Coordinates of C-alpha atoms in Angstrom, one line a residue:
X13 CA -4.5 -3.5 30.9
X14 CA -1.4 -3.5 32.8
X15 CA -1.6 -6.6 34.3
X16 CA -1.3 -8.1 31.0
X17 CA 2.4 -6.5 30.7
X18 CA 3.7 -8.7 33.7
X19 CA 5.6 -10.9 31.1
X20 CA 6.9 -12.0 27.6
X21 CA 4.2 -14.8 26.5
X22 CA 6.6 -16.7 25.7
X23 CA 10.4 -17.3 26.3
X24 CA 13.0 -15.1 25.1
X25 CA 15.3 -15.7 22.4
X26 CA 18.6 -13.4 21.8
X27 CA 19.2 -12.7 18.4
X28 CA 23.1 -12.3 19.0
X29 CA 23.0 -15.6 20.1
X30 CA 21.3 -17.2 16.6
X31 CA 23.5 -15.0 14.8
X32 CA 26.7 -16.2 16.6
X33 CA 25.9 -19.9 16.6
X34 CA 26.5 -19.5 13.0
X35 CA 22.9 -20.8 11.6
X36 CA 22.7 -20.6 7.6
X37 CA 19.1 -19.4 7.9
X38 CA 16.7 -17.3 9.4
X39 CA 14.4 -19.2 11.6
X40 CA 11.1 -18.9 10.3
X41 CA 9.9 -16.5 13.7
X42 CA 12.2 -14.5 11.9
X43 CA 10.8 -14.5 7.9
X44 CA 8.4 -11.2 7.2
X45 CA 5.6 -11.4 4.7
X46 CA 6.6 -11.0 1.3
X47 CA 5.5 -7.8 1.1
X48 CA 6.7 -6.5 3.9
X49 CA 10.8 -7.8 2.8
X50 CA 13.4 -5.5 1.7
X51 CA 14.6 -5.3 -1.5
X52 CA 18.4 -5.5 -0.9
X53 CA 20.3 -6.2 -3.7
X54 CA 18.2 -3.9 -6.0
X55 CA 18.4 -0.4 -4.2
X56 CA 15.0 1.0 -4.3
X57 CA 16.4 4.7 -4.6
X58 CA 19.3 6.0 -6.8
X59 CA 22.8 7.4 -4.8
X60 CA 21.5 11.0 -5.3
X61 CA 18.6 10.8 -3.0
X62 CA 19.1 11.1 0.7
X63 CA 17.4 13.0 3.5
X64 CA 18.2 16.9 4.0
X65 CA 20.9 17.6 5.7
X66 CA 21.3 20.8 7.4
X67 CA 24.1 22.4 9.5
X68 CA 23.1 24.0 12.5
X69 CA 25.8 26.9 13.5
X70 CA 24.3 29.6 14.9
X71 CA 21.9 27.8 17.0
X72 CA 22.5 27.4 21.2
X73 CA 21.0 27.1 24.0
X74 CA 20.4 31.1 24.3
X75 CA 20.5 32.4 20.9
X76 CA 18.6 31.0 17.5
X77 CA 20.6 32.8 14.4
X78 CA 20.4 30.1 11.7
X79 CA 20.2 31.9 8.8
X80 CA 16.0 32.1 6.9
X81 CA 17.2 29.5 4.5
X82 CA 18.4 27.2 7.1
X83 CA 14.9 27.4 8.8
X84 CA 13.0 27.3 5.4
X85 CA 14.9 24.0 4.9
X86 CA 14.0 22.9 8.3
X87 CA 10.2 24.1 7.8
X88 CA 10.3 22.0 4.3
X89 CA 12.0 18.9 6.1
X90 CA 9.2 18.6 9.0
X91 CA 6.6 18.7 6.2
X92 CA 7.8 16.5 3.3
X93 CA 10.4 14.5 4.8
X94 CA 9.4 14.1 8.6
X95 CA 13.2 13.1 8.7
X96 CA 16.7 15.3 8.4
X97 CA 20.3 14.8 9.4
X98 CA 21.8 17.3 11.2
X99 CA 25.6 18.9 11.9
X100 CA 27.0 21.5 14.0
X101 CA 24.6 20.2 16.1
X102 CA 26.8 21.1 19.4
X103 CA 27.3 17.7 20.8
X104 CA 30.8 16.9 20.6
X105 CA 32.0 14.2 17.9
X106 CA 34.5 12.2 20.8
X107 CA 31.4 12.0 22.8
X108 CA 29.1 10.3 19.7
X109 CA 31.9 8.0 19.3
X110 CA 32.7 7.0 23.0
X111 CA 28.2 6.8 23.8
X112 CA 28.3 4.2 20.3
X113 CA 31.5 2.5 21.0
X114 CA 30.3 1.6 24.9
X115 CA 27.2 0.2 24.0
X116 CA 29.0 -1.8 20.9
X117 CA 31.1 -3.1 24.1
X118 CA 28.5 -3.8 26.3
X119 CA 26.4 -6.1 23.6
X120 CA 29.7 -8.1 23.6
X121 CA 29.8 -9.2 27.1
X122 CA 29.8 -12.7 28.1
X123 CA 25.5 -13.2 27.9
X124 CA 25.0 -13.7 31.4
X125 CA 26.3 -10.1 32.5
X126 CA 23.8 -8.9 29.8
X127 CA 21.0 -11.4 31.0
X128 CA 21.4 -9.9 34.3
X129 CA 19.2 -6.5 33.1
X130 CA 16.8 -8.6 31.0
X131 CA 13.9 -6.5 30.8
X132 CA 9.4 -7.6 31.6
X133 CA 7.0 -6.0 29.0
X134 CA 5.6 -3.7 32.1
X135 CA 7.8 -1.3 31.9
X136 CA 10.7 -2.5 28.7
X137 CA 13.8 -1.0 30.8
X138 CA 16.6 -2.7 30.4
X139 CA 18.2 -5.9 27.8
X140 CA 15.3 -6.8 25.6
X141 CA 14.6 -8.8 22.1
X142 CA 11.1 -8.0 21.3
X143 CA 8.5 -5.6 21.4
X144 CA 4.9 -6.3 21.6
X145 CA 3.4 -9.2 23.3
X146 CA 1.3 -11.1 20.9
X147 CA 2.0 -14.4 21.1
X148 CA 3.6 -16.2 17.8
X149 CA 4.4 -13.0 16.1
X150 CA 6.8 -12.4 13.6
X151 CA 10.2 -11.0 15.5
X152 CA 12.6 -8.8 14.3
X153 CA 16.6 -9.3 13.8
X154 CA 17.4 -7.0 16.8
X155 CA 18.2 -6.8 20.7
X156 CA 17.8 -3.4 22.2
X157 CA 18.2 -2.2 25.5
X158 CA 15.9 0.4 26.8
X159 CA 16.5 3.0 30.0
X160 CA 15.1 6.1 31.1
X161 CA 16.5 9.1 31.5
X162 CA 13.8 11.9 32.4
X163 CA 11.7 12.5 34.6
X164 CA 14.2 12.4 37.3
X165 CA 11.7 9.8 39.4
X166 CA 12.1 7.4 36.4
X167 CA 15.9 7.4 36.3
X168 CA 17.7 4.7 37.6
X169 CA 20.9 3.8 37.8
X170 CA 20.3 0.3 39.1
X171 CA 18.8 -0.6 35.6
X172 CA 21.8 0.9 33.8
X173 CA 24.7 -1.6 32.8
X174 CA 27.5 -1.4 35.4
X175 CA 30.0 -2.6 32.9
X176 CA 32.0 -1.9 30.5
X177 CA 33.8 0.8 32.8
X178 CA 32.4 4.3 32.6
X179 CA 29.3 3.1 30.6
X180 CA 26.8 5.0 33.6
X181 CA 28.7 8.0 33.4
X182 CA 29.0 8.1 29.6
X183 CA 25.3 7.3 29.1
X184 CA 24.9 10.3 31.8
X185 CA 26.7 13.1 29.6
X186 CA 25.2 11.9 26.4
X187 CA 21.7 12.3 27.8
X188 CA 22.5 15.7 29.5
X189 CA 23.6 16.7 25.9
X190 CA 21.0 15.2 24.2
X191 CA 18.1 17.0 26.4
X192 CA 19.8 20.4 25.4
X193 CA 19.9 19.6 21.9
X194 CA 16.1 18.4 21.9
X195 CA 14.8 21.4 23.1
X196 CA 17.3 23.5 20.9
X197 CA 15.3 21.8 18.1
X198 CA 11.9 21.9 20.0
X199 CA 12.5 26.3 19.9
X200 CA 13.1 25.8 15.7
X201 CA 10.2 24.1 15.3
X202 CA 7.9 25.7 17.0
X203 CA 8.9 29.2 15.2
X204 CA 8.6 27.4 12.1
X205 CA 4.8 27.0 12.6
X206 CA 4.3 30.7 13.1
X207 CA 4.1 29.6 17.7
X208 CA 6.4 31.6 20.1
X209 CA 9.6 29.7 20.5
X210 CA 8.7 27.6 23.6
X211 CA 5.1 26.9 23.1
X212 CA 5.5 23.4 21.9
X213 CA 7.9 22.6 24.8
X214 CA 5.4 23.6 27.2
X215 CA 3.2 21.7 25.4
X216 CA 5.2 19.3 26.1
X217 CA 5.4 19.9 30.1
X218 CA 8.3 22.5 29.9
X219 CA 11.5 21.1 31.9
X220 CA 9.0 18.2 33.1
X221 CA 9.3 16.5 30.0
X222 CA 9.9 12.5 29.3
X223 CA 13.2 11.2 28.0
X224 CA 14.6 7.5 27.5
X225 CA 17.4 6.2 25.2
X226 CA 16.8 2.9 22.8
X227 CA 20.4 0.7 21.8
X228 CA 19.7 -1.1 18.8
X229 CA 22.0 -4.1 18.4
X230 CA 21.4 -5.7 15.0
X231 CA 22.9 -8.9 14.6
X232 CA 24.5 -10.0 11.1
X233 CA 22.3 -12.0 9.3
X234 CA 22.4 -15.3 7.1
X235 CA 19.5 -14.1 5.3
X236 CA 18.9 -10.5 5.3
X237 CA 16.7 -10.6 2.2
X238 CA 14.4 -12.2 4.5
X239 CA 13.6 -10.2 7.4
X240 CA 14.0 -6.6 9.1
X241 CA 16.1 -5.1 11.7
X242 CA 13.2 -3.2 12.7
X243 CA 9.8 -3.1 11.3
X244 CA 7.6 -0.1 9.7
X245 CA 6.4 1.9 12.1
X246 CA 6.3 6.0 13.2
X247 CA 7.7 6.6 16.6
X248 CA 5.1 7.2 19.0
X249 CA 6.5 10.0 21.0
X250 CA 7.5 13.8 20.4
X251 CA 11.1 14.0 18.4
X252 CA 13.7 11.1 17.9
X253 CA 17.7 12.0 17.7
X254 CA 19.9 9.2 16.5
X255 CA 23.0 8.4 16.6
X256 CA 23.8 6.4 13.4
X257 CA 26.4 3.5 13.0
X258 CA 28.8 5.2 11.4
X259 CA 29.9 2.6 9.3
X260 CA 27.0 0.4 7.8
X261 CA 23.8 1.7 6.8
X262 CA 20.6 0.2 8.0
X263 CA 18.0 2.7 8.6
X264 CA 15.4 2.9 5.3
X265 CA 12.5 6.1 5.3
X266 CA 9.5 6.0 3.2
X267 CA 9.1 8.6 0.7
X268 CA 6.1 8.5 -2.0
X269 CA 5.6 5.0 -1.6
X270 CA 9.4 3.9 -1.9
X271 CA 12.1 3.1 1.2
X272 CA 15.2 5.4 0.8
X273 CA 18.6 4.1 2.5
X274 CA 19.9 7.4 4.7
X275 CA 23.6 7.6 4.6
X276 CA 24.4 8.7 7.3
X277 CA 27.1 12.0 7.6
X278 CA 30.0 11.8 9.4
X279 CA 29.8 12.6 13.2
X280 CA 25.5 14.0 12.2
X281 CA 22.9 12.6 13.9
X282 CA 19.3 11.9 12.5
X283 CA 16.3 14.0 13.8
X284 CA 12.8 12.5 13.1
X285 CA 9.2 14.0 14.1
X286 CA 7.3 11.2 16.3
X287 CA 3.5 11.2 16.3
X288 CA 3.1 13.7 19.3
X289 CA 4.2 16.5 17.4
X290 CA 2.4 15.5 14.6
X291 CA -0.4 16.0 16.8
X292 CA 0.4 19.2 18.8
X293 CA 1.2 20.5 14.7
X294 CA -2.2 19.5 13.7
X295 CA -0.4 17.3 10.6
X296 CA 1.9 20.1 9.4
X297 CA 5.0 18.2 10.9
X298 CA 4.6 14.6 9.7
X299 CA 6.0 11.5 11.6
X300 CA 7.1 9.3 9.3
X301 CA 7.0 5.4 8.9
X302 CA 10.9 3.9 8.9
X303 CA 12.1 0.4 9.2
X304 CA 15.9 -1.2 9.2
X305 CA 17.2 -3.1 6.7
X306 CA 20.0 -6.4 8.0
X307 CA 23.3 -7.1 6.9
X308 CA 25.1 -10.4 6.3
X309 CA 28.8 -9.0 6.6
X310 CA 28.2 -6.3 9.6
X311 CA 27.0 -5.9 13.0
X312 CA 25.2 -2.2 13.6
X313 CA 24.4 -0.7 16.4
X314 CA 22.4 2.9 17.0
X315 CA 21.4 4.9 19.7
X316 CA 18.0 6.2 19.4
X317 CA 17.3 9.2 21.9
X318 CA 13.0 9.6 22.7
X319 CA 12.6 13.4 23.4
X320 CA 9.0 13.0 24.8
X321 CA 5.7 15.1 26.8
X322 CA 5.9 14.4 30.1
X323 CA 3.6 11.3 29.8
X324 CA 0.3 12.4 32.1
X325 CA -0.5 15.7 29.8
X326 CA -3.4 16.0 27.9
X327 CA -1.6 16.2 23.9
X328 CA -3.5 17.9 21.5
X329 CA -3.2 20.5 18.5
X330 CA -2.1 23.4 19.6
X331 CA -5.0 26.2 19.5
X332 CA -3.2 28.4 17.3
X333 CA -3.0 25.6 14.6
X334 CA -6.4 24.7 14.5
X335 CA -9.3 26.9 12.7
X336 CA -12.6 26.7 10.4
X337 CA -10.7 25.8 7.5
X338 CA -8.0 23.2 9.4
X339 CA -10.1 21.5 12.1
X340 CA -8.7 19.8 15.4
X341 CA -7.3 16.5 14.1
X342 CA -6.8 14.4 17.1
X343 CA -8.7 14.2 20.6
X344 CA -6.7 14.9 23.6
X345 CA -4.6 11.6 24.6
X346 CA -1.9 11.1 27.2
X347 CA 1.7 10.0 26.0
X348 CA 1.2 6.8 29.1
X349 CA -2.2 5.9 26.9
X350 CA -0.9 6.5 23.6
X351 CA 2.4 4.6 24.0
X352 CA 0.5 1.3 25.2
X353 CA -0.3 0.2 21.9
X354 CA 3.2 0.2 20.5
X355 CA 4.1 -1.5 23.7
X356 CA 1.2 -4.7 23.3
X357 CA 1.4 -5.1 19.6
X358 CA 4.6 -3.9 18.2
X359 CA 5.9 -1.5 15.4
X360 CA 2.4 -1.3 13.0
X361 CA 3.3 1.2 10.6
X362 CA 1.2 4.3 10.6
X363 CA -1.5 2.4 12.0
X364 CA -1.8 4.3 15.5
X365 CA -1.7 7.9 14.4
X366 CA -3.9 7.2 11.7
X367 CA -6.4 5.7 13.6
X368 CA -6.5 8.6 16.3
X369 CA -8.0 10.8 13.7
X370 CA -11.1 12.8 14.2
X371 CA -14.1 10.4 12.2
X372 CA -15.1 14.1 10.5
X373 CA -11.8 14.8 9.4
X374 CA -11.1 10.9 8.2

């Protein structure tokens, strides 16, 4: 199966490049089915709805004293939302601020210093503009750069941009802070299903867990009526932190069958369930499909940090979740053979999860 992930089937196109060469359309590579298009100029949700957002003073790295309701609203979040912002979080605003603005500077290099970390399908690290390798498929209105972080064996500097100045070292404290904050969340979560406070991170693999960073770049667009940042889909692996643009919106959820636009707090980041929690929860967490949304006026970019299992563990629902009444959902499946189908055919929806399930409990 591998073999087949030597190579892009076909030659790579930056959208930066369409964008900036001032084109008055989309290209049709670019133009989604009509029923997968956003409605842009009719909101589909009113101002008043938005995703919970909940402050977390009172929660470290040693101590959990957020407050019942605060964990309540957590518990709800996991359960109805899959998605919540979060503040007080512990990672300092100047930090957020330098990470974003870095990577906004390094997507404006000259295109040769970016095509210099032009990433393969085998392994996605590094400058990309697609995901999936089917060829002729619809593309989204995005380049991204992709980069590991944990396990330690996985991390290389080599594949991280040299330039702009300081980017390594910035990218190096962000993900340093962004671990701690994961598993600060990973301890509420699991307390919230009634499991001792580290029992999903050892689910996970403990300290030998999985953790890469995604930089969305997306492009303004001549026709953003047309197309999508980023298409429907859950994220495949355990919980996903990101760091908004602060600035434009882009990042829609789905909620009883309608797409609501987050608006993003200042200096919060987002926190969504991916489908390996989902799993270990036995569907009381629920990862949730999301999308991105185009804008003819404004760049956006995002950083979206993967807090994953270590990727050769056996993931399953956890024992204590599972009984008479509420059987074992999923079979056992490693993160390395659940995140190859998002890697050959692209963002799907709800597709993969779904079709993981148990035919008796279908």
């Amino acid at each position: 199966m591998m073999s087949s992930l030597q190579d892009w089937p076909e030659p790579i196109i930056r959208v930066q490049s369409l964008s900036e060469s001032g084109l008055p359309m989309v290209p049709d590579r670019y133009v989604k089915p009509l029923s997968d298009r956003p409605n842009i100029h009719q909101p589909e949700s009113g101002d008043d709805v938005n995703i919970p957002l909940i402050d977390l003073t009172g929660l470290s790295d040693d101590e959990n004293e957020l407050s019942p309701t605060t964990m309540a609203r957590i518990s709800s979040a996991c359960r109805e939302w899959g998605f919540f912002q979060v503040v007080n979080h512990g990672v300092s605003p100047g930090l957020m601020d330098r990470a974003r603005e870095t990577w906004r500077s390094f997507f404006h290099l000259p295109m040769e210093s970016k095509q210099a970390y032009a990433n393969s399908p085998k392994t996605y690290e590094g400058y990309g503009s697609r995901l999936g390798i089917e060829k002729g498929a619809i593309l989204d209105w995005s380049d991204y750069y992709f980069l590991h972080f944990l396990p330690l064996t996985l991390k290389d500097y080599n594949k991280w941009p040299a330039s702009p100045v300081s980017c390594r070292e910035v990218i190096d404290e962000y993900g340093k802070e962004l671990v701690k904050l994961g598993g600060r969340i990973m301890k509420v979560l699991s307390t919230n299903l009634g499991l001792k406070q580290d029992q999903l991170q050892n689910a996970f693999g403990g300290d030998n867990l999985g953790a890469c960073l995604r930089v969305n770049f997306y492009p303004k667009c001549p026709q953003p009526d047309l197309t999508l940042g980023l298409s429907s889909h859950s994220d495949p692996g355990g919980l996903t932190i990101l760091l908004p643009d602060h600035q434009v919106p882009g990042l829609q959820v789905r909620k009883d069958g309608r797409w609501i636009t987050v608006k993003p707090a200042s200096h919060a980041f987002i926190v969504n369930i991916g489908d390996q929690v989902q799993v270990l929860s036995n569907a009381n967490y629920k990862s949730v499909e999301h999308r991105v949304i185009v804008n003819s006026g404004m760049e956006r970019v995002s950083l979206a940090f993967f807090y994953n299992p270590k990727s050769d563990i056996p993931i399953k629902p956890v024992e204590e979740l599972v009984s008479e009444d509420k059987p074992a959902l999923y079979p056992p499946m490693t993160f390395d053979e659940y995140r190859l189908f998002i890697r050959l055919n692209g963002p799907k929806g709800k597709s993969q999860v779904e079709s993981l399930k148990s035919p008796r409990c279908q």
